[in-house]
Tab-separated table of C-alpha atoms in Angstrom:
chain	number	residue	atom	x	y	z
A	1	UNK	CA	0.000	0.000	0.000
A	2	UNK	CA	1.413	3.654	-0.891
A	3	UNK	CA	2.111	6.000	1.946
A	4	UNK	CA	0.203	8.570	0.082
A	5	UNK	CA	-2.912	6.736	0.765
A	6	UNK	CA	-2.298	6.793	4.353
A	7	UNK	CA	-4.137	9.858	4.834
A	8	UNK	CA	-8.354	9.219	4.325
A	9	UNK	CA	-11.510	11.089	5.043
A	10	UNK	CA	-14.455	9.062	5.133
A	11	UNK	CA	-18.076	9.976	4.640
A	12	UNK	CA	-19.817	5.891	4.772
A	13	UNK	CA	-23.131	5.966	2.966
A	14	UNK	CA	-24.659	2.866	4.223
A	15	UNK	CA	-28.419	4.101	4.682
A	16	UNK	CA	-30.792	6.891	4.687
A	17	UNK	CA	-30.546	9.234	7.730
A	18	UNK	CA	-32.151	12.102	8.682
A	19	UNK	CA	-30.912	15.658	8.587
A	20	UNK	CA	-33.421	16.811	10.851
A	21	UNK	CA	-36.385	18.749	8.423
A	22	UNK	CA	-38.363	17.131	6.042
A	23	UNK	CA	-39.010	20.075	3.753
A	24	UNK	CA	-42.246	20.307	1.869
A	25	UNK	CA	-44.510	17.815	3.990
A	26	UNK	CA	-43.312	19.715	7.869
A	27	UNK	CA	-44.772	22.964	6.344
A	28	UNK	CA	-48.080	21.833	5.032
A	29	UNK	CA	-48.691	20.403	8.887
A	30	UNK	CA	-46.628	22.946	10.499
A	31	UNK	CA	-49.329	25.649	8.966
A	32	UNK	CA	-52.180	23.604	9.092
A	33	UNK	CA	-51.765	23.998	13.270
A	34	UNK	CA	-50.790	27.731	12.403
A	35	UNK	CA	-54.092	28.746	11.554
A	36	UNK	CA	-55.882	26.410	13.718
A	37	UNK	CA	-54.002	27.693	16.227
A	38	UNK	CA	-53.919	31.624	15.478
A	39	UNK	CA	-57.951	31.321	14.965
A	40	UNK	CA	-58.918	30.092	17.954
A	41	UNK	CA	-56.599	32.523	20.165
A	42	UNK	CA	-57.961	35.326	18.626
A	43	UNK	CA	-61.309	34.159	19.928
A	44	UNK	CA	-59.933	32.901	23.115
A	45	UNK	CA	-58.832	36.870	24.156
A	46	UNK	CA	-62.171	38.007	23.906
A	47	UNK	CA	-63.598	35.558	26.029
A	48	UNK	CA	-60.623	35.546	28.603
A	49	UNK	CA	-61.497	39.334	28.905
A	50	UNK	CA	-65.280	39.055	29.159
A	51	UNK	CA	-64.664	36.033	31.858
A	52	UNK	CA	-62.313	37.624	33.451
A	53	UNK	CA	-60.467	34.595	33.776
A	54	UNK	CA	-56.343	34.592	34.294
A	55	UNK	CA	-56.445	31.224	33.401
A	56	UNK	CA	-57.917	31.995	29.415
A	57	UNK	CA	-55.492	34.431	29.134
A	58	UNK	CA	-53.046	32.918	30.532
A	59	UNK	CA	-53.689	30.012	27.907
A	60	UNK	CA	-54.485	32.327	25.122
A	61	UNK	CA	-50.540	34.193	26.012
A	62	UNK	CA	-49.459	30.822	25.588
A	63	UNK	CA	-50.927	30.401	22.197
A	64	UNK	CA	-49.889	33.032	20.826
A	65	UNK	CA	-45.980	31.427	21.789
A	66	UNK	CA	-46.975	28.376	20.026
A	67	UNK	CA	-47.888	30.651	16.567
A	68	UNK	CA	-44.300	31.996	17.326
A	69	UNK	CA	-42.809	28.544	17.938
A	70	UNK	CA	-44.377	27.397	14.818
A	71	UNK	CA	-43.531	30.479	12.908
A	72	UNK	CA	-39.752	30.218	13.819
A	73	UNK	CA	-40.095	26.180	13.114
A	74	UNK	CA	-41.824	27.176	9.408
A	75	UNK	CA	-38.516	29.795	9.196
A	76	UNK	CA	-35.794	27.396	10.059
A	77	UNK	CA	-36.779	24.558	7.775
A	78	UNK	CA	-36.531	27.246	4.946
A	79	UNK	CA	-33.251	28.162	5.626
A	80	UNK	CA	-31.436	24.652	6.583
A	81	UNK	CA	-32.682	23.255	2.752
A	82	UNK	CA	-30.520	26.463	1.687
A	83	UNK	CA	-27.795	24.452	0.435
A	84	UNK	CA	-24.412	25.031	1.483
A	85	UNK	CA	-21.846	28.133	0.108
A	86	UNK	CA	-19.503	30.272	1.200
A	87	UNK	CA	-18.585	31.188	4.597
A	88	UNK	CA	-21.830	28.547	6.233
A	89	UNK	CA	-19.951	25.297	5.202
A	90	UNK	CA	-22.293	23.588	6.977
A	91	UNK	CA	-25.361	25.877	5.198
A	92	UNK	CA	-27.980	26.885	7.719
A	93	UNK	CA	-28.509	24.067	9.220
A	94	UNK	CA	-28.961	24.896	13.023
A	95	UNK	CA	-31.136	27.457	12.425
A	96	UNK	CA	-33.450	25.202	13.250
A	97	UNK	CA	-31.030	24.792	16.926
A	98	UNK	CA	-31.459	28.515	17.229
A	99	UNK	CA	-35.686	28.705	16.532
A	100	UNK	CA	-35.790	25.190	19.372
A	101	UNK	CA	-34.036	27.276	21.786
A	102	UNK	CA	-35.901	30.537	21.301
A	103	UNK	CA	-39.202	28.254	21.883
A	104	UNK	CA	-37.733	26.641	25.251
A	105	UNK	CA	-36.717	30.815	26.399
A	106	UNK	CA	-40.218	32.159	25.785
A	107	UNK	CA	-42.144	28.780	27.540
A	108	UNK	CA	-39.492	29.932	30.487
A	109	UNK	CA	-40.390	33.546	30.553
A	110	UNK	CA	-44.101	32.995	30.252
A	111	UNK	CA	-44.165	30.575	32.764
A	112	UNK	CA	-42.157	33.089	35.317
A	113	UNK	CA	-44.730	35.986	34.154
A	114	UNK	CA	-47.579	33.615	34.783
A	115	UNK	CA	-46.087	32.274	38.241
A	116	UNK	CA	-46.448	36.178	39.247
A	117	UNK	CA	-49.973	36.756	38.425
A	118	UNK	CA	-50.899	33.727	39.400
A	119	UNK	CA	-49.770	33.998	43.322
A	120	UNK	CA	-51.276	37.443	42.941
A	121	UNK	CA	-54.457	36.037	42.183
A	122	UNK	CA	-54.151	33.721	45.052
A	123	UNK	CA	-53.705	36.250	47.337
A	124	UNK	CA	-56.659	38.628	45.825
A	125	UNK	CA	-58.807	36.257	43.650
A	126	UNK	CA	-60.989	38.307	41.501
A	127	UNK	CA	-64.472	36.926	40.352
A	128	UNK	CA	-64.332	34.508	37.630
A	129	UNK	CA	-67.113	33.539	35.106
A	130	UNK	CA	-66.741	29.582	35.714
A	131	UNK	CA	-69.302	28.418	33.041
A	132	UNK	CA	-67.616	30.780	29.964
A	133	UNK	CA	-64.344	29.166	31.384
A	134	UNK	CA	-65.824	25.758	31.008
A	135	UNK	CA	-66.955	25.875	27.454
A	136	UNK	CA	-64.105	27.807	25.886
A	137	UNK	CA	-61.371	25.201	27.337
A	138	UNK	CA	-63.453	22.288	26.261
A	139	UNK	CA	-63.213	24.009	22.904
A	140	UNK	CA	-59.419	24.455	23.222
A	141	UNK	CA	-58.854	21.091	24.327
A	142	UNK	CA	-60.284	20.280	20.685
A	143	UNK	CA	-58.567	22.802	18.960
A	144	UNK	CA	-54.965	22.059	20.423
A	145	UNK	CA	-55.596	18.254	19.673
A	146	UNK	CA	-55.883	18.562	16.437
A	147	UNK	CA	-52.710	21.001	16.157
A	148	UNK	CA	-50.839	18.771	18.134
A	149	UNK	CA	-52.088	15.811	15.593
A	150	UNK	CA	-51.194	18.084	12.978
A	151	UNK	CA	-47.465	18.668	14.251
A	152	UNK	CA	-46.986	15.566	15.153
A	153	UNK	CA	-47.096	14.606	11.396
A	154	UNK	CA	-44.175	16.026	10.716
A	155	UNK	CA	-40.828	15.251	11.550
A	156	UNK	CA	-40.446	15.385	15.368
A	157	UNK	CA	-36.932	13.874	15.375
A	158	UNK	CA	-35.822	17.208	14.453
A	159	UNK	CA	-35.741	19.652	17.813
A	160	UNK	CA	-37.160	22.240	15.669
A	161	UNK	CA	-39.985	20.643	15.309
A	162	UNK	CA	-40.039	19.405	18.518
A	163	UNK	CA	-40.398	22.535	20.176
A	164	UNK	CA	-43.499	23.483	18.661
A	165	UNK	CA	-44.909	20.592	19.308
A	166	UNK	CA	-44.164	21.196	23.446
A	167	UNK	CA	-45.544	24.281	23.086
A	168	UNK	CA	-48.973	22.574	21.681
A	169	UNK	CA	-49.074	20.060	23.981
A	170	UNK	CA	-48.092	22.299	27.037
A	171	UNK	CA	-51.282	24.471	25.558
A	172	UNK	CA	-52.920	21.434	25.664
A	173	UNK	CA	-52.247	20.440	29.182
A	174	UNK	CA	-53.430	24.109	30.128
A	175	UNK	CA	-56.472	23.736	28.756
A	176	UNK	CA	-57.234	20.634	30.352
A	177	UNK	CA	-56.546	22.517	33.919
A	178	UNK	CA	-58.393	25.699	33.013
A	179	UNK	CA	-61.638	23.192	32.422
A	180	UNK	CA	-61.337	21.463	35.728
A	181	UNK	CA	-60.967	25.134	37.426
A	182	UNK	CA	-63.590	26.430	35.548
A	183	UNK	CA	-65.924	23.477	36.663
A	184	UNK	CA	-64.600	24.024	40.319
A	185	UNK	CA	-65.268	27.724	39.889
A	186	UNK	CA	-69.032	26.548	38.605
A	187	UNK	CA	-69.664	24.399	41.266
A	188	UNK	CA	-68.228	25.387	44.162
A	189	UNK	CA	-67.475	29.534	44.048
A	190	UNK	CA	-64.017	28.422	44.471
A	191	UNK	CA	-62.421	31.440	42.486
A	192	UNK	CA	-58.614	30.316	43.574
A	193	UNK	CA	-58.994	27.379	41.045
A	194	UNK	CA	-58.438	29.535	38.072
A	195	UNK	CA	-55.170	30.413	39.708
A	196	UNK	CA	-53.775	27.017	40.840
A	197	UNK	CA	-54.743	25.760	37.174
A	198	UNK	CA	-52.170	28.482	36.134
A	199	UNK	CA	-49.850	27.164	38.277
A	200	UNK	CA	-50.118	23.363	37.139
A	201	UNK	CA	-49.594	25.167	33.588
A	202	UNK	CA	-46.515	26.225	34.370
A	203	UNK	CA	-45.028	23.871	35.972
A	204	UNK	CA	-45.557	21.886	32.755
A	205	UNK	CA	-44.073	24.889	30.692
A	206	UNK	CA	-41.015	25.167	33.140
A	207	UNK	CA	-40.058	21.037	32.532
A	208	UNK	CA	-40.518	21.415	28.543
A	209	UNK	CA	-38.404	25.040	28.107
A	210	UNK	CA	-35.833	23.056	30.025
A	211	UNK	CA	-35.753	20.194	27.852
A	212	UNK	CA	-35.187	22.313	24.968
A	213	UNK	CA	-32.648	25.045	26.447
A	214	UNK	CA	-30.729	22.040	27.567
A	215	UNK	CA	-30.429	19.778	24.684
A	216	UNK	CA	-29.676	22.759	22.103
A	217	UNK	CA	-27.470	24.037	24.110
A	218	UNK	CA	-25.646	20.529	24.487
A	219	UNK	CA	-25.772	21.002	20.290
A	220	UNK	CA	-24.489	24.314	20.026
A	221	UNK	CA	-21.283	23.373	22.795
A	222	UNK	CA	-21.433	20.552	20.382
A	223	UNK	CA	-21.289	17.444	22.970
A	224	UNK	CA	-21.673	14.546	21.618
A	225	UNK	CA	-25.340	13.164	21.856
A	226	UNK	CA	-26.995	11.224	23.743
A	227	UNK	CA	-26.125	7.442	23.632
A	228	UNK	CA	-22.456	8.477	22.623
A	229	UNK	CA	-19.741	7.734	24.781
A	230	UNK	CA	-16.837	8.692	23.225
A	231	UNK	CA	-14.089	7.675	25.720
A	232	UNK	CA	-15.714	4.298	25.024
A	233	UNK	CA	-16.017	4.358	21.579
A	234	UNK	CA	-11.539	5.667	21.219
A	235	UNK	CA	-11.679	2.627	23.364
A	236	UNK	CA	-13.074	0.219	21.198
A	237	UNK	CA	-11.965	1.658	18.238
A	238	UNK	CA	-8.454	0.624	19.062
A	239	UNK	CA	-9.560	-2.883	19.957
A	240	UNK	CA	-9.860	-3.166	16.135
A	241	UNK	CA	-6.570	-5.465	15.201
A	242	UNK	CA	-4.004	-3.270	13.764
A	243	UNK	CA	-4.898	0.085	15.617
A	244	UNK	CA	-2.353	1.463	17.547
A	245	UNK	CA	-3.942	4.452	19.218
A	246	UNK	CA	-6.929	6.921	18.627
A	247	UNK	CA	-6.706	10.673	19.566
A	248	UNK	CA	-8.349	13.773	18.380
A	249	UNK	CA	-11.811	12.546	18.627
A	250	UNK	CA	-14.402	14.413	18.130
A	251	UNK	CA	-18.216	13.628	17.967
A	252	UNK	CA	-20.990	16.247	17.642
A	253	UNK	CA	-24.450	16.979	16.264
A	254	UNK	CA	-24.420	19.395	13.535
A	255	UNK	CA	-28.581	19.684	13.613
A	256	UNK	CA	-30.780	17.063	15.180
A	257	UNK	CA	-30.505	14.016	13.542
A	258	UNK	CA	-27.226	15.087	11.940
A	259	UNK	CA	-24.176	13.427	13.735
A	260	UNK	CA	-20.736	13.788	12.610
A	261	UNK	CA	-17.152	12.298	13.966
A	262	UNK	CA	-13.636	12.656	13.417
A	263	UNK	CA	-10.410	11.229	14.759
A	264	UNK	CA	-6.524	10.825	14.449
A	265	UNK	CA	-5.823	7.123	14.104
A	266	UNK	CA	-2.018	5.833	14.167
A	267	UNK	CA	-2.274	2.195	12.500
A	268	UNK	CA	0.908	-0.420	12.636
A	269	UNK	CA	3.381	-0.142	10.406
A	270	UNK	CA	2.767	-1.942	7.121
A	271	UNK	CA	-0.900	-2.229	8.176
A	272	UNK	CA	-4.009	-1.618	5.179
A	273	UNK	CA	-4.878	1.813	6.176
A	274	UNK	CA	-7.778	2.051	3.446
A	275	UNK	CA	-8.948	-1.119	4.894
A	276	UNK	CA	-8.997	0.005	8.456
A	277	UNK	CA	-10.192	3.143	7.703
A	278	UNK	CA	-13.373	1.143	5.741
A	279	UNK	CA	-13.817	-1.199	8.686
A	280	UNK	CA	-14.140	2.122	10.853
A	281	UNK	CA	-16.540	3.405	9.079
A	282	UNK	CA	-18.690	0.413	8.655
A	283	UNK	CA	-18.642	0.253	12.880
A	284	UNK	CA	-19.100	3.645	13.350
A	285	UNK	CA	-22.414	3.303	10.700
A	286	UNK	CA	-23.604	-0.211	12.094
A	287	UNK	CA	-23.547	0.788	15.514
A	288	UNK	CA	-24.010	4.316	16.142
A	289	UNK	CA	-25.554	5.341	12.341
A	290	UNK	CA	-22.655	7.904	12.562
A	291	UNK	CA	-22.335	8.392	8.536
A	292	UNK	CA	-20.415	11.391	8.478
A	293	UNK	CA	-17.002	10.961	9.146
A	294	UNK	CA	-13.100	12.395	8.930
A	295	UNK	CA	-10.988	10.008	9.694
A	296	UNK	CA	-7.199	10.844	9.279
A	297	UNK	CA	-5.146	7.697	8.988
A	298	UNK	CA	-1.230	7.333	9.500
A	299	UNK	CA	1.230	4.615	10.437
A	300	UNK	CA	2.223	5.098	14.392
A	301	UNK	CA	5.789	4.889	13.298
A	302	UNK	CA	8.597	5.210	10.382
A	303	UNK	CA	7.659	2.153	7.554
A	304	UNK	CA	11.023	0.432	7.233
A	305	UNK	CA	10.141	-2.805	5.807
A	306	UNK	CA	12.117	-4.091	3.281
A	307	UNK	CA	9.588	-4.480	0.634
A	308	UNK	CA	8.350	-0.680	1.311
A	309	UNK	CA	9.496	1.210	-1.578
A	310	UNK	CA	12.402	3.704	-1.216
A	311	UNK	CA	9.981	6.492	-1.699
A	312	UNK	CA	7.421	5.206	0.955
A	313	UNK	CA	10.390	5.162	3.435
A	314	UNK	CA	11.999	8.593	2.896
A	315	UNK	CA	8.163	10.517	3.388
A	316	UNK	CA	8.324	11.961	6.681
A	317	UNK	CA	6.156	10.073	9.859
A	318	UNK	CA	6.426	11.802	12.858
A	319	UNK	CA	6.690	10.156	16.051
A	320	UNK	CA	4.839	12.930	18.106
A	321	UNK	CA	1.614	13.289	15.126
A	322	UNK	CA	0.205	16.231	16.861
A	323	UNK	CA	1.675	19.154	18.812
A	324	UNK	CA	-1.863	19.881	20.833
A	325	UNK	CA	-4.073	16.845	20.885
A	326	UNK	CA	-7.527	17.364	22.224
A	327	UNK	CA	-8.988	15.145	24.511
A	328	UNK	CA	-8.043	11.340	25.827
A	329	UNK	CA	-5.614	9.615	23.965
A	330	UNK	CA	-6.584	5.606	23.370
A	331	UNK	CA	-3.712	3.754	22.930
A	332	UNK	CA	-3.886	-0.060	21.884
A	333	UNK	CA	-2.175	-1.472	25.144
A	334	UNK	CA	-4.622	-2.055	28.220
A	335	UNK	CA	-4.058	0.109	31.050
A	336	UNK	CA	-2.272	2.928	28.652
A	337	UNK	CA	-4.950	5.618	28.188
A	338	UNK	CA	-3.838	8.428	29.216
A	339	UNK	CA	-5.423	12.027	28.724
A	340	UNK	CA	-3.969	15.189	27.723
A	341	UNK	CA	-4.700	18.749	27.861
């Protein structure tokens, strides 16, 4: 084998993966809930001001988040099919990163804006009308099912996507408590409900803006994701028979759905590095469906065989391959990993 083949970069195309939007079909169902969603809070206000009811309004504030959500979802999928050129190697792809964390900010400050009114309203409950409650939830409740049906259509591995559809079901969730306080409120005179329903609503709207502040902001530090270990994968990678040692690896999500890798290897001398570099691949796409990958390849030491040709021998192979490796080094020995800085 030719030293000049030593060096490879690998992008394995064993299957279909996803790249996080779906184009065409996420926008037909991502505005289908638009305008189910935008009609029905426009009625909702009215109502929620003629009831007097926090809880409406509180729900109808949250709808109009979820038009937002879905408005920034409907942006990002439009710019990550721009394709890539230019400065944005990687296109716009994590727009759609940027649009899933704006959702999980505003459920965040909502819910904190809704906490206040709502422990103000515990302390001085005003009077609410508990049978216009009653009928308008029931109403939502429909209404939000079938946005959250029509979401859920589309493609909710991407985070994008997936924050909208938290901000429908949240929506959902609310209405389902602002029905049970406004039958409380009907039935008993128990105006409080209305608030504590708020409260239920947010605690539901503080768990999913976490969820989505956390996991894009794993994406944009880009850790690797979840179900990727990637001390144990160096390790296993130099398991393989003729690896000598693994460094400089690197495994991140470019969008959801999008994975990407790349590592240093140092082979033994005299070793197949196209081969190896093929059988890496062909791990790193059977067991993690990692399909885009850089792998650089080099021998861990000067070829000196006898049957290497004279120019193999005289092209330079450092013993030391880089000056400022990142992360653990995975050597082939046991016991030997050792991690630099």
């Amino acid at each position: 084998m030719g030293h000049e083949h030593e060096h490879g970069h690998g992008h394995g195309n064993g299957h279909a993966h996803s790249h996080g939007v779906s184009g065409d079909a996420d926008r037909r169902w991502l505005t289908l809930a638009l305008g189910l969603i935008v009609s029905f809070m426009t009625v909702e206000v009215v109502i929620g001001l003629l009831a007097n009811s926090l809880a409406l309004l509180s729900d109808a504030a949250h709808m109009l988040t979820d038009a937002a959500s879905i408005v920034l979802a409907l942006t990002a999928i439009r710019l990550a099919a721009r394709p890539a050129r230019g400065k944005y190697t990687y296109g716009f792809k994590r727009a759609e990163i940027l649009s899933a964390q704006a959702n999980g900010i505003t459920l965040l400050v909502l819910a904190g804006w809704l906490t206040y009114e709502a422990i103000r309203r515990l302390l001085s409950p005003p009077e609410v009308t508990g049978g216009l409650v009653v009928i308008t939830a029931l109403v939502g409740i429909v209404v939000n099912v079938a946005a959250a049906w029509s979401i859920s259509k589309a493609n909710r591995t991407s985070l994008n996507v997936e924050g909208a559809f938290q901000h429908v079901l949240n929506d959902l969730y609310g209405f389902i408590a602002t029905a049970v306080a406004g039958i409380v409120v009907l039935l008993t005179g128990f105006a409080r409900a209305d608030a504590i329903a708020t409260l239920v609503v947010v605690a539901l709207m503080v768990k999913a803006g976490l969820g989505l502040v956390s996991e894009s902001g794993r994406i944009f530090l880009e850790a690797a994701p979840a179900g990727v270990d990637p001390d144990a994968l160096g390790r296993r990678l130099v398991e393989m028979p003729g690896i000598d040692e693994v460094h400089d690896l690197h495994v991140w999500q470019i969008t959801s759905g999008n994975v990407a890798l790349s590592a240093h290897v140092l082979v033994q001398p005299g070793a197949d590095c196209h081969g190896l570099r093929q059988q890496i691949e062909r791990l790193l796409d059977h067991d993690y469906e990692i399909t885009h990958t850089t792998l650089q390849v080099d021998h861990s030491q000067p070829v000196t065989n006898a049957v290497t040709s004279a120019a193999d021998r005289l092209l330079p192979v450092l013993e030391e391959h880089c000056d400022d490796s990142h992360g653990p080094v995975h050597r082939e020995r046991p016991g030997s990993t050792t991690r630099t800085t």
